[in-house]
């Protein structure tokens, strides 16, 4: 069971905006930056958002991240079929001195 | 552009040691702003960070609580690479293993490792 809690699944239609939540605690999200990753089937995860809301070069601005207290969110606007993937949040936990991952959210584009 | 290329056996017998190596290009394992991690993924455990090595004024490691008693991550500055040793493996250690850089900006291609006799 992951310490960072994500909904197992979500869905949306093309063009829609969807959000994925990630809930933690003061020892991780509450005091450390959150990263988000996208994983397509059979591939390694890809960094989408780092430092809560920063997009690496090449990531469309349809993807955005935010953090408030001990929770974080990933928003995807203008949903496209190629966005269908698994999404993971991650944060450093200062109490454990460990990186933690969320359990992942499977996004289905209807 | 950082690239990570890992290698190692895909089949390990129970109770033996799983060993993987990750070669770095485009950065240095000794970078004072870098950190080099091993991560695994399985259907039962999801994505699981195993540990990291990094250099500041000296070499340091952090290990995941779940494997702390049987893991070693070592840097090799002469080959610009780092390695994973996971001892006393069981079928629970069957997973796809990845290496990754600071904050997991870049990942290796992944190696599926099966623990079975």
Tab-separated table of C-alpha atoms in Angstrom:
chain	number	residue	atom	x	y	z
A	1	UNK	CA	0.000	0.000	0.000
A	2	UNK	CA	1.518	3.323	-1.128
A	3	UNK	CA	2.063	6.161	1.335
A	4	UNK	CA	1.094	8.616	-1.400
A	5	UNK	CA	-2.549	8.045	-2.264
A	6	UNK	CA	-3.903	8.393	-5.792
A	7	UNK	CA	-7.246	7.335	-7.247
A	8	UNK	CA	-6.795	4.039	-9.152
A	9	UNK	CA	-8.529	5.307	-12.254
A	10	UNK	CA	-10.129	8.272	-13.956
A	11	UNK	CA	-11.524	8.994	-17.392
A	12	UNK	CA	-12.481	11.813	-19.696
A	13	UNK	CA	-13.530	12.593	-23.225
A	14	UNK	CA	-11.360	14.338	-25.827
A	15	UNK	CA	-11.050	18.052	-25.147
A	16	UNK	CA	-12.098	17.693	-21.509
A	17	UNK	CA	-10.038	18.717	-18.468
A	18	UNK	CA	-9.208	16.055	-15.887
A	19	UNK	CA	-7.372	16.241	-12.583
A	20	UNK	CA	-5.525	13.543	-10.647
A	21	UNK	CA	-4.944	13.948	-6.935
A	22	UNK	CA	-2.072	12.763	-4.767
A	23	UNK	CA	-2.440	12.822	-1.005
A	24	UNK	CA	0.432	12.515	1.459
A	25	UNK	CA	1.583	13.914	4.774
A	26	UNK	CA	3.712	16.631	6.299
A	27	UNK	CA	6.841	14.481	6.037
A	28	UNK	CA	6.571	14.196	2.257
A	29	UNK	CA	4.263	16.409	0.157
A	30	UNK	CA	3.813	18.901	2.967
A	31	UNK	CA	7.497	19.801	3.001
A	32	UNK	CA	9.002	18.535	-0.251
A	33	UNK	CA	8.450	19.064	-3.933
A	34	UNK	CA	6.186	16.776	-5.919
A	35	UNK	CA	6.990	15.262	-9.307
A	36	UNK	CA	4.558	13.681	-11.763
A	37	UNK	CA	5.299	10.945	-14.284
A	38	UNK	CA	3.466	9.549	-17.288
A	39	UNK	CA	3.917	5.903	-18.223
A	40	UNK	CA	2.760	4.492	-21.527
A	41	UNK	CA	2.401	0.696	-21.816
A	42	UNK	CA	5.724	-1.109	-22.065
A	43	UNK	CA	7.840	2.002	-21.536
A	44	UNK	CA	9.700	3.642	-18.691
A	45	UNK	CA	7.982	6.474	-16.830
A	46	UNK	CA	8.515	9.959	-18.267
A	47	UNK	CA	8.854	13.104	-16.164
A	48	UNK	CA	5.875	15.420	-16.729
A	49	UNK	CA	6.090	17.873	-13.842
A	50	UNK	CA	8.878	18.534	-11.349
A	51	UNK	CA	9.158	20.834	-8.350
A	52	UNK	CA	5.341	20.881	-7.995
A	53	UNK	CA	4.543	22.851	-11.150
A	54	UNK	CA	7.554	23.002	-13.479
A	55	UNK	CA	7.355	21.428	-16.929
A	56	UNK	CA	10.514	20.001	-18.499
A	57	UNK	CA	11.281	21.121	-22.007
A	58	UNK	CA	9.022	19.393	-24.505
A	59	UNK	CA	6.079	18.740	-22.198
A	60	UNK	CA	2.945	20.468	-23.545
A	61	UNK	CA	1.446	23.230	-21.443
A	62	UNK	CA	-1.771	21.189	-21.339
A	63	UNK	CA	-0.128	19.510	-18.351
A	64	UNK	CA	0.061	21.476	-15.107
A	65	UNK	CA	0.754	20.694	-11.467
A	66	UNK	CA	-0.074	22.261	-8.142
A	67	UNK	CA	0.472	21.590	-4.472
A	68	UNK	CA	-1.508	22.690	-1.432
A	69	UNK	CA	-0.696	21.530	2.080
A	70	UNK	CA	-0.196	17.780	2.039
A	71	UNK	CA	-1.852	17.201	-1.340
A	72	UNK	CA	-0.905	17.743	-4.953
A	73	UNK	CA	-2.760	17.626	-8.241
A	74	UNK	CA	-1.997	17.048	-11.881
A	75	UNK	CA	-4.333	18.687	-14.382
A	76	UNK	CA	-4.578	17.756	-18.039
A	77	UNK	CA	-6.564	20.114	-20.233
A	78	UNK	CA	-7.642	19.573	-23.829
A	79	UNK	CA	-7.523	15.818	-23.295
A	80	UNK	CA	-6.183	13.821	-26.234
A	81	UNK	CA	-6.277	10.106	-27.003
A	82	UNK	CA	-2.505	9.872	-26.627
A	83	UNK	CA	-2.832	10.996	-23.011
A	84	UNK	CA	-4.229	7.577	-22.154
A	85	UNK	CA	-1.583	6.244	-19.754
A	86	UNK	CA	-0.729	5.634	-16.120
A	87	UNK	CA	0.221	8.672	-14.034
A	88	UNK	CA	2.307	8.626	-10.868
A	89	UNK	CA	3.182	11.223	-8.256
A	90	UNK	CA	6.412	11.075	-6.243
A	91	UNK	CA	7.927	12.995	-3.351
A	92	UNK	CA	10.846	12.725	-0.952
A	93	UNK	CA	9.909	11.730	2.578
A	94	UNK	CA	12.144	13.434	5.115
A	95	UNK	CA	11.193	11.147	7.975
A	96	UNK	CA	11.969	7.947	6.080
A	97	UNK	CA	14.805	9.428	3.979
A	98	UNK	CA	13.096	7.651	1.080
A	99	UNK	CA	11.494	8.623	-2.173
A	100	UNK	CA	7.846	7.631	-2.276
A	101	UNK	CA	5.604	6.944	-5.250
A	102	UNK	CA	1.842	7.030	-5.462
A	103	UNK	CA	0.031	3.875	-6.491
A	104	UNK	CA	-0.688	5.297	-9.924
A	105	UNK	CA	-3.821	6.470	-11.722
A	106	UNK	CA	-4.923	4.904	-14.982
A	107	UNK	CA	-6.366	7.539	-17.305
A	108	UNK	CA	-8.799	6.335	-19.944
A	109	UNK	CA	-9.783	8.624	-22.807
A	110	UNK	CA	-13.307	7.646	-23.799
B	1	UNK	CA	21.159	14.905	-22.778
B	2	UNK	CA	21.554	12.316	-20.037
B	3	UNK	CA	21.245	8.702	-21.109
B	4	UNK	CA	21.240	5.676	-18.853
B	5	UNK	CA	21.995	2.182	-20.122
B	6	UNK	CA	21.580	-0.707	-17.757
B	7	UNK	CA	22.711	-4.289	-17.993
B	8	UNK	CA	22.530	-7.484	-15.996
B	9	UNK	CA	20.971	-10.934	-15.866
B	10	UNK	CA	17.247	-11.367	-16.302
B	11	UNK	CA	16.968	-14.568	-14.278
B	12	UNK	CA	18.183	-14.984	-10.715
B	13	UNK	CA	17.715	-17.985	-8.461
B	14	UNK	CA	16.088	-17.598	-5.039
B	15	UNK	CA	18.521	-16.790	-2.198
B	16	UNK	CA	21.128	-15.510	-4.684
B	17	UNK	CA	22.230	-11.938	-5.438
B	18	UNK	CA	20.651	-9.745	-8.098
B	19	UNK	CA	23.283	-7.516	-9.737
B	20	UNK	CA	22.659	-4.720	-12.232
B	21	UNK	CA	24.837	-1.955	-13.653
B	22	UNK	CA	23.820	1.437	-15.032
B	23	UNK	CA	26.191	3.325	-17.355
B	24	UNK	CA	25.782	7.102	-17.467
B	25	UNK	CA	26.368	9.296	-20.499
B	26	UNK	CA	25.849	13.042	-20.630
B	27	UNK	CA	26.578	13.536	-16.929
B	28	UNK	CA	28.976	12.357	-14.245
B	29	UNK	CA	28.258	9.922	-11.439
B	30	UNK	CA	30.435	12.246	-9.324
B	31	UNK	CA	28.356	15.349	-10.095
B	32	UNK	CA	27.893	17.382	-6.908
B	33	UNK	CA	24.319	18.198	-7.911
B	34	UNK	CA	23.373	14.708	-9.036
B	35	UNK	CA	21.917	11.603	-7.424
B	36	UNK	CA	21.610	8.156	-8.968
B	37	UNK	CA	18.767	5.845	-8.066
B	38	UNK	CA	17.476	2.333	-8.595
B	39	UNK	CA	13.735	1.864	-8.913
B	40	UNK	CA	11.658	-1.235	-9.578
B	41	UNK	CA	8.117	-1.860	-10.735
B	42	UNK	CA	5.864	-4.867	-10.292
B	43	UNK	CA	2.099	-5.375	-10.499
B	44	UNK	CA	1.903	-6.130	-6.778
B	45	UNK	CA	4.160	-3.343	-5.465
B	46	UNK	CA	3.825	-0.658	-8.143
B	47	UNK	CA	6.755	1.733	-8.527
B	48	UNK	CA	9.190	1.292	-5.647
B	49	UNK	CA	12.311	3.368	-5.065
B	50	UNK	CA	15.141	1.153	-3.796
B	51	UNK	CA	17.937	3.560	-3.068
B	52	UNK	CA	20.444	6.079	-4.368
B	53	UNK	CA	24.067	7.114	-4.298
B	54	UNK	CA	25.360	10.667	-4.571
B	55	UNK	CA	28.515	12.721	-4.087
B	56	UNK	CA	28.757	15.998	-2.293
B	57	UNK	CA	31.940	16.310	-0.297
B	58	UNK	CA	31.927	12.539	0.115
B	59	UNK	CA	29.936	9.567	-1.190
B	60	UNK	CA	26.611	8.841	0.474
B	61	UNK	CA	23.768	6.384	0.042
B	62	UNK	CA	20.117	6.234	1.050
B	63	UNK	CA	18.212	2.957	0.976
B	64	UNK	CA	14.518	2.154	1.069
B	65	UNK	CA	13.305	0.820	4.394
B	66	UNK	CA	11.862	-2.254	2.675
B	67	UNK	CA	15.238	-3.506	1.376
B	68	UNK	CA	17.719	-1.740	3.658
B	69	UNK	CA	19.143	-4.935	5.149
B	70	UNK	CA	20.085	-6.518	1.820
B	71	UNK	CA	20.886	-3.776	-0.706
B	72	UNK	CA	24.137	-2.157	-1.780
B	73	UNK	CA	24.471	0.636	-4.354
B	74	UNK	CA	27.988	1.540	-5.415
B	75	UNK	CA	29.389	4.192	-7.741
B	76	UNK	CA	32.233	3.405	-10.143
B	77	UNK	CA	33.892	6.662	-11.127
B	78	UNK	CA	36.381	5.005	-13.488
B	79	UNK	CA	33.528	3.761	-15.694
B	80	UNK	CA	31.008	6.520	-14.913
B	81	UNK	CA	28.432	4.015	-13.738
B	82	UNK	CA	26.721	2.747	-10.616
B	83	UNK	CA	25.530	-0.664	-9.578
B	84	UNK	CA	22.824	-2.419	-7.620
B	85	UNK	CA	23.289	-5.549	-5.542
B	86	UNK	CA	20.213	-7.038	-3.914
B	87	UNK	CA	21.003	-10.040	-1.731
B	88	UNK	CA	18.935	-13.024	-0.687
B	89	UNK	CA	16.309	-12.511	-3.359
B	90	UNK	CA	12.904	-14.183	-3.320
B	91	UNK	CA	10.159	-14.371	-5.967
B	92	UNK	CA	8.808	-11.142	-4.399
B	93	UNK	CA	11.792	-9.371	-5.965
B	94	UNK	CA	10.607	-10.199	-9.472
B	95	UNK	CA	10.092	-6.849	-11.203
B	96	UNK	CA	11.237	-4.505	-13.930
B	97	UNK	CA	14.293	-2.674	-12.610
B	98	UNK	CA	15.194	0.857	-13.702
B	99	UNK	CA	18.028	3.254	-12.978
B	100	UNK	CA	17.336	6.973	-12.946
B	101	UNK	CA	18.989	10.298	-12.273
B	102	UNK	CA	18.244	13.212	-9.917
B	103	UNK	CA	14.502	13.517	-9.314
B	104	UNK	CA	14.084	10.795	-11.953
B	105	UNK	CA	14.294	13.203	-14.871
B	106	UNK	CA	15.873	10.492	-17.002
B	107	UNK	CA	15.284	6.733	-16.842
B	108	UNK	CA	16.944	3.690	-18.300
B	109	UNK	CA	15.075	1.355	-20.581
B	110	UNK	CA	14.343	-1.085	-17.763
B	111	UNK	CA	15.346	-4.715	-17.255
B	112	UNK	CA	12.743	-7.344	-16.366
B	113	UNK	CA	14.248	-9.579	-13.708
B	114	UNK	CA	12.650	-12.858	-12.679
B	115	UNK	CA	13.540	-14.659	-9.464
B	116	UNK	CA	12.912	-18.335	-10.024
B	117	UNK	CA	14.660	-21.666	-9.687
